[in-house]
PDB file of C-alpha atoms in Angstrom:
ATOM      1  CA  MET K1198     -24.542  -9.914 -43.952  1.00  0.00           C
ATOM      2  CA  SER K1199     -21.055  -9.150 -42.706  1.00  0.00           C
ATOM      3  CA  ASN K1200     -19.287 -11.001 -39.908  1.00  0.00           C
ATOM      4  CA  ALA K1201     -17.097  -7.964 -39.181  1.00  0.00           C
ATOM      5  CA  ARG K1202     -17.215  -6.846 -35.593  1.00  0.00           C
ATOM      6  CA  THR K1203     -18.067  -3.301 -34.690  1.00  0.00           C
ATOM      7  CA  PRO K1204     -15.277  -1.711 -32.648  1.00  0.00           C
ATOM      8  CA  PRO K1205     -16.217  -0.441 -29.197  1.00  0.00           C
ATOM      9  CA  PRO K1206     -16.756   3.308 -28.825  1.00  0.00           C
ATOM     10  CA  SER K1207     -13.783   5.466 -27.937  1.00  0.00           C
ATOM     11  CA  TYR K1208     -13.305   6.605 -24.369  1.00  0.00           C
ATOM     12  CA  GLY K1209     -14.399  10.136 -25.290  1.00  0.00           C
ATOM     13  CA  GLU K1210     -17.645   8.865 -26.823  1.00  0.00           C
ATOM     14  CA  SER K1211     -18.454   6.569 -23.932  1.00  0.00           C
ATOM     15  CA  ALA K1212     -17.647   9.213 -21.297  1.00  0.00           C
ATOM     16  CA  GLN K1213     -20.264  11.528 -22.837  1.00  0.00           C
ATOM     17  CA  THR K1214     -23.002   8.907 -22.606  1.00  0.00           C
ATOM     18  CA  PRO K1215     -24.814   9.231 -19.280  1.00  0.00           C
ATOM     19  CA  ALA K1216     -24.766   6.116 -17.162  1.00  0.00           C
ATOM     20  CA  PRO K1217     -28.136   4.489 -16.629  1.00  0.00           C
ATOM     21  CA  PRO K1218     -29.551   4.991 -13.146  1.00  0.00           C
ATOM     22  CA  PRO K1219     -28.795   2.114 -10.798  1.00  0.00           C
ATOM     23  CA  LEU K1220     -31.557  -0.405 -10.400  1.00  0.00           C
ATOM     24  CA  GLY K1221     -31.945  -0.502  -6.680  1.00  0.00           C
ATOM     25  CA  ARG K1222     -34.522  -0.992  -4.042  1.00  0.00           C
ATOM     26  CA  PRO K1223     -37.147   1.767  -3.978  1.00  0.00           C
ATOM     27  CA  GLU K1224     -36.819   1.963  -0.175  1.00  0.00           C
ATOM     28  CA  LEU K1225     -33.274   3.307  -0.664  1.00  0.00           C
ATOM     29  CA  SER K1226     -34.341   6.353  -2.651  1.00  0.00           C
ATOM     30  CA  PRO K1227     -35.508   9.420  -0.718  1.00  0.00           C
ATOM     31  CA  LEU K1228     -38.992   8.803   0.674  1.00  0.00           C
ATOM     32  CA  THR K1229     -41.723  11.305   1.432  1.00  0.00           C
ATOM     33  CA  LEU K1230     -44.816  11.215   3.566  1.00  0.00           C
ATOM     34  CA  ASP K1231     -47.876  12.613   1.788  1.00  0.00           C
ATOM     35  CA  GLY K1232     -51.112  12.267   3.681  1.00  0.00           C
ATOM     36  CA  ASN K1233     -51.131   8.650   4.791  1.00  0.00           C
ATOM     37  CA  LEU K1234     -48.815   7.217   2.098  1.00  0.00           C
ATOM     38  CA  ILE K1235     -45.035   6.896   2.027  1.00  0.00           C
ATOM     39  CA  TYR K1236     -43.486   6.697  -1.416  1.00  0.00           C
ATOM     40  CA  PRO K1237     -40.203   7.443  -3.220  1.00  0.00           C
ATOM     41  CA  VAL K1238     -39.616  11.065  -4.216  1.00  0.00           C
ATOM     42  CA  VAL K1239     -38.190   9.968  -7.580  1.00  0.00           C
ATOM     43  CA  PRO K1240     -40.455   8.140 -10.087  1.00  0.00           C
ATOM     44  CA  PRO K1241     -41.757   5.527 -10.210  1.00  0.00           C
ATOM     45  CA  THR K1242     -43.661   6.672  -7.164  1.00  0.00           C
ATOM     46  CA  THR K1243     -45.566   3.600  -6.109  1.00  0.00           C
ATOM     47  CA  ALA K1244     -46.541   3.820  -2.443  1.00  0.00           C
ATOM     48  CA  LEU K1245     -44.415   1.541  -0.258  1.00  0.00           C
ATOM     49  CA  TYR K1246     -46.123   2.054   3.111  1.00  0.00           C
ATOM     50  CA  GLU K1247     -49.545   3.178   4.268  1.00  0.00           C
ATOM     51  CA  LEU K1248     -50.484   4.763   7.580  1.00  0.00           C
ATOM     52  CA  THR K1249     -53.899   4.137   9.092  1.00  0.00           C
ATOM     53  CA  HIS K1250     -54.485   7.906   8.841  1.00  0.00           C
ATOM     54  CA  GLU K1251     -52.530  11.121   8.398  1.00  0.00           C
ATOM     55  CA  VAL K1252     -50.057  11.825  11.196  1.00  0.00           C
ATOM     56  CA  ASP K1253     -51.524  15.249  11.931  1.00  0.00           C
ATOM     57  CA  ALA K1254     -55.157  14.087  12.003  1.00  0.00           C
ATOM     58  CA  GLY K1255     -55.354  14.135  15.803  1.00  0.00           C
ATOM     59  CA  TYR K1256     -55.698  10.388  16.392  1.00  0.00           C
ATOM     60  CA  ARG K1257     -54.251   8.866  19.547  1.00  0.00           C
ATOM     61  CA  LYS K1258     -52.998   5.763  17.687  1.00  0.00           C
ATOM     62  CA  ILE K1259     -51.340   5.257  14.343  1.00  0.00           C
ATOM     63  CA  GLY K1260     -50.573   2.112  12.371  1.00  0.00           C
ATOM     64  CA  ILE K1261     -48.248   1.506   9.456  1.00  0.00           C
ATOM     65  CA  SER K1262     -48.417  -1.232   6.826  1.00  0.00           C
ATOM     66  CA  ARG K1263     -45.937  -2.294   4.173  1.00  0.00           C
ATOM     67  CA  LEU K1264     -47.624  -2.235   0.764  1.00  0.00           C
ATOM     68  CA  CYS K1265     -44.981  -4.183  -1.146  1.00  0.00           C
ATOM     69  CA  PRO K1266     -44.244  -7.805  -0.211  1.00  0.00           C
ATOM     70  CA  ASN K1267     -41.319  -8.730   1.995  1.00  0.00           C
ATOM     71  CA  ARG K1268     -38.431 -10.254   0.092  1.00  0.00           C
ATOM     72  CA  ASN K1269     -36.585 -11.520   3.132  1.00  0.00           C
ATOM     73  CA  THR K1270     -38.200 -14.365   4.981  1.00  0.00           C
ATOM     74  CA  ALA K1271     -35.345 -15.210   7.331  1.00  0.00           C
ATOM     75  CA  GLN K1272     -36.211 -15.040  11.010  1.00  0.00           C
ATOM     76  CA  HIS K1273     -34.323 -12.564  13.129  1.00  0.00           C
ATOM     77  CA  GLY K1274     -33.951 -12.692  16.886  1.00  0.00           C
ATOM     78  CA  ASN K1275     -34.811  -9.875  19.223  1.00  0.00           C
ATOM     79  CA  THR K1276     -32.042  -7.768  20.671  1.00  0.00           C
ATOM     80  CA  ASP K1277     -31.774  -5.199  23.418  1.00  0.00           C
ATOM     81  CA  ASP K1278     -29.011  -3.318  21.572  1.00  0.00           C
ATOM     82  CA  LEU K1279     -29.465   0.177  20.212  1.00  0.00           C
ATOM     83  CA  ILE K1280     -30.784  -0.047  16.669  1.00  0.00           C
ATOM     84  CA  PHE K1281     -30.979   3.597  15.505  1.00  0.00           C
ATOM     85  CA  ARG K1282     -30.131   7.026  16.878  1.00  0.00           C
ATOM     86  CA  ILE K1283     -31.072  10.454  15.513  1.00  0.00           C
ATOM     87  CA  ARG K1284     -28.575  13.309  15.371  1.00  0.00           C
ATOM     88  CA  PRO K1285     -29.546  16.867  14.312  1.00  0.00           C
ATOM     89  CA  ARG K1286     -27.472  18.494  11.590  1.00  0.00           C
ATOM     90  CA  HIS K1287     -27.858  22.062  10.391  1.00  0.00           C
ATOM     91  CA  SER K1288     -27.334  22.302   6.658  1.00  0.00           C
ATOM     92  CA  PRO K1289     -26.052  25.355   4.789  1.00  0.00           C
ATOM     93  CA  GLU K1290     -29.302  25.466   2.798  1.00  0.00           C
ATOM     94  CA  LYS K1291     -31.096  26.450   6.033  1.00  0.00           C
ATOM     95  CA  GLN K1292     -33.015  23.184   6.024  1.00  0.00           C
ATOM     96  CA  GLU K1293     -33.158  21.234   9.236  1.00  0.00           C
ATOM     97  CA  THR K1294     -31.816  17.741   8.643  1.00  0.00           C
ATOM     98  CA  LEU K1295     -31.458  14.826  10.990  1.00  0.00           C
ATOM     99  CA  GLN K1296     -28.924  12.056  10.556  1.00  0.00           C
ATOM    100  CA  TRP K1297     -30.138   8.600  11.555  1.00  0.00           C
ATOM    101  CA  GLU K1298     -27.294   6.311  12.630  1.00  0.00           C
ATOM    102  CA  ASP K1299     -27.106   2.648  13.547  1.00  0.00           C
ATOM    103  CA  ALA K1300     -25.532   1.220  16.706  1.00  0.00           C
ATOM    104  CA  ASN K1301     -22.072   1.486  15.088  1.00  0.00           C
ATOM    105  CA  GLN K1302     -22.646   5.207  14.404  1.00  0.00           C
ATOM    106  CA  SER K1303     -22.798   4.509  10.658  1.00  0.00           C
ATOM    107  CA  LEU K1304     -25.140   6.789   8.740  1.00  0.00           C
ATOM    108  CA  VAL K1305     -28.269   4.891   7.644  1.00  0.00           C
ATOM    109  CA  ALA K1306     -30.680   7.700   6.695  1.00  0.00           C
ATOM    110  CA  ILE K1307     -31.046  11.457   6.360  1.00  0.00           C
ATOM    111  CA  GLU K1308     -34.306  13.192   7.195  1.00  0.00           C
ATOM    112  CA  THR K1309     -35.152  16.635   5.857  1.00  0.00           C
ATOM    113  CA  VAL K1310     -37.597  18.090   8.340  1.00  0.00           C
ATOM    114  CA  CYS K1311     -40.705  19.894   7.168  1.00  0.00           C
ATOM    115  CA  ILE K1312     -40.365  23.504   8.316  1.00  0.00           C
ATOM    116  CA  PRO K1313     -43.596  25.536   8.352  1.00  0.00           C
ATOM    117  CA  GLY K1314     -43.314  28.309   5.784  1.00  0.00           C
ATOM    118  CA  GLY K1315     -40.162  26.746   4.344  1.00  0.00           C
ATOM    119  CA  SER K1316     -39.437  25.425   0.875  1.00  0.00           C
ATOM    120  CA  ASN K1317     -40.000  21.780   1.771  1.00  0.00           C
ATOM    121  CA  VAL K1318     -43.688  21.220   2.451  1.00  0.00           C
ATOM    122  CA  ARG K1319     -43.399  17.493   3.168  1.00  0.00           C
ATOM    123  CA  PRO K1320     -40.846  15.618   5.218  1.00  0.00           C
ATOM    124  CA  VAL K1321     -38.311  13.615   3.198  1.00  0.00           C
ATOM    125  CA  PHE K1322     -36.532  10.492   4.452  1.00  0.00           C
ATOM    126  CA  HIS K1323     -33.571   9.101   2.492  1.00  0.00           C
ATOM    127  CA  ILE K1324     -32.226   5.688   3.487  1.00  0.00           C
ATOM    128  CA  VAL K1325     -28.602   5.738   2.357  1.00  0.00           C
ATOM    129  CA  CYS K1326     -27.467   2.163   2.946  1.00  0.00           C
ATOM    130  CA  ASP K1327     -28.782  -1.262   2.109  1.00  0.00           C
ATOM    131  CA  MET K1328     -30.250  -3.197   4.999  1.00  0.00           C
ATOM    132  CA  ASP K1329     -32.621  -6.025   5.778  1.00  0.00           C
ATOM    133  CA  ASP K1330     -36.339  -5.461   5.037  1.00  0.00           C
ATOM    134  CA  ARG K1331     -37.210  -5.759   8.733  1.00  0.00           C
ATOM    135  CA  LEU K1332     -34.747  -3.014   9.652  1.00  0.00           C
ATOM    136  CA  ILE K1333     -36.091  -0.810   6.859  1.00  0.00           C
ATOM    137  CA  ASP K1334     -39.621  -1.408   8.170  1.00  0.00           C
ATOM    138  CA  ALA K1335     -38.498  -0.552  11.717  1.00  0.00           C
ATOM    139  CA  LEU K1336     -36.656   2.556  10.534  1.00  0.00           C
ATOM    140  CA  ILE K1337     -39.639   3.865   8.567  1.00  0.00           C
ATOM    141  CA  THR K1338     -41.969   3.071  11.469  1.00  0.00           C
ATOM    142  CA  ALA K1339     -39.692   5.021  13.824  1.00  0.00           C
ATOM    143  CA  TRP K1340     -39.651   7.945  11.362  1.00  0.00           C
ATOM    144  CA  CYS K1341     -43.465   8.000  11.200  1.00  0.00           C
ATOM    145  CA  ALA K1342     -43.730   7.712  14.987  1.00  0.00           C
ATOM    146  CA  LYS K1343     -41.345  10.651  15.410  1.00  0.00           C
ATOM    147  CA  ILE K1344     -43.441  12.795  13.065  1.00  0.00           C
ATOM    148  CA  TRP K1345     -46.683  11.678  14.710  1.00  0.00           C
ATOM    149  CA  ILE K1346     -45.413  12.419  18.224  1.00  0.00           C
ATOM    150  CA  GLY K1347     -44.242  15.834  17.016  1.00  0.00           C
ATOM    151  CA  HIS K1348     -47.742  16.585  15.719  1.00  0.00           C
ATOM    152  CA  GLN K1349     -49.272  15.367  18.995  1.00  0.00           C
ATOM    153  CA  LEU K1350     -46.970  17.625  21.037  1.00  0.00           C
ATOM    154  CA  ALA K1351     -47.645  20.608  18.759  1.00  0.00           C
ATOM    155  CA  ALA K1352     -51.403  20.039  19.026  1.00  0.00           C
ATOM    156  CA  ALA K1353     -51.154  19.818  22.820  1.00  0.00           C
ATOM    157  CA  ALA K1354     -49.125  23.041  22.906  1.00  0.00           C
ATOM    158  CA  MET K1355     -51.781  24.798  20.822  1.00  0.00           C
ATOM    159  CA  ARG K1356     -54.528  23.602  23.185  1.00  0.00           C
ATOM    160  CA  ASP K1357     -52.567  24.804  26.229  1.00  0.00           C
ATOM    161  CA  PRO K1358     -50.330  27.624  24.985  1.00  0.00           C
ATOM    162  CA  GLU K1359     -49.041  28.346  28.490  1.00  0.00           C
ATOM    163  CA  GLY K1360     -48.086  24.690  29.001  1.00  0.00           C
ATOM    164  CA  ASP K1361     -44.924  24.616  31.109  1.00  0.00           C
ATOM    165  CA  MET K1362     -44.927  28.391  31.405  1.00  0.00           C
ATOM    166  CA  GLY K1363     -48.127  28.259  33.473  1.00  0.00           C
ATOM    167  CA  ALA K1364     -46.624  25.572  35.693  1.00  0.00           C
ATOM    168  CA  SER K1365     -43.479  27.672  36.133  1.00  0.00           C
ATOM    169  CA  ARG K1366     -45.536  30.649  37.274  1.00  0.00           C
ATOM    170  CA  THR K1367     -47.455  28.442  39.699  1.00  0.00           C
ATOM    171  CA  LEU K1368     -44.224  27.071  41.144  1.00  0.00           C
ATOM    172  CA  GLY K1369     -42.685  30.542  41.332  1.00  0.00           C
ATOM    173  CA  VAL K1370     -39.796  29.596  39.060  1.00  0.00           C
TER     174      VAL K1370
END
């Protein structure tokens, strides 16, 4: 057995070797909503959150549960400050995206909206910065609530296709 050290690889050799993917929190990879489960788009795709039922199932209430244990146990106080805002952004790929920003207008997540008849059949939510587990839970809950409310409004519009139009005619507007 030789005690000679092996020299490190040259820069050219090491530059050709792909870097291993970063080991990060699964909540920070793009997430998708499929049925009543929210999971990362990229494997491993273990569900992180579960809804009480699918958002478009016509229920008047919806609940969300975290399926993986909380790592942060520190208590956080309540605040009346703005936590998140949503800003629409039209992408060149003709996909509707929404930028979610925090109170400092820093980008925290990007949502690719599910467009009927489009290439993306499920909504995708990508959290782009690290944050406390409670804020991640709140952000994902807000995302699900936004989708659920959208389905509720669409269902109501289908039940009453004249909706505001009928009211406008009645008011003579």
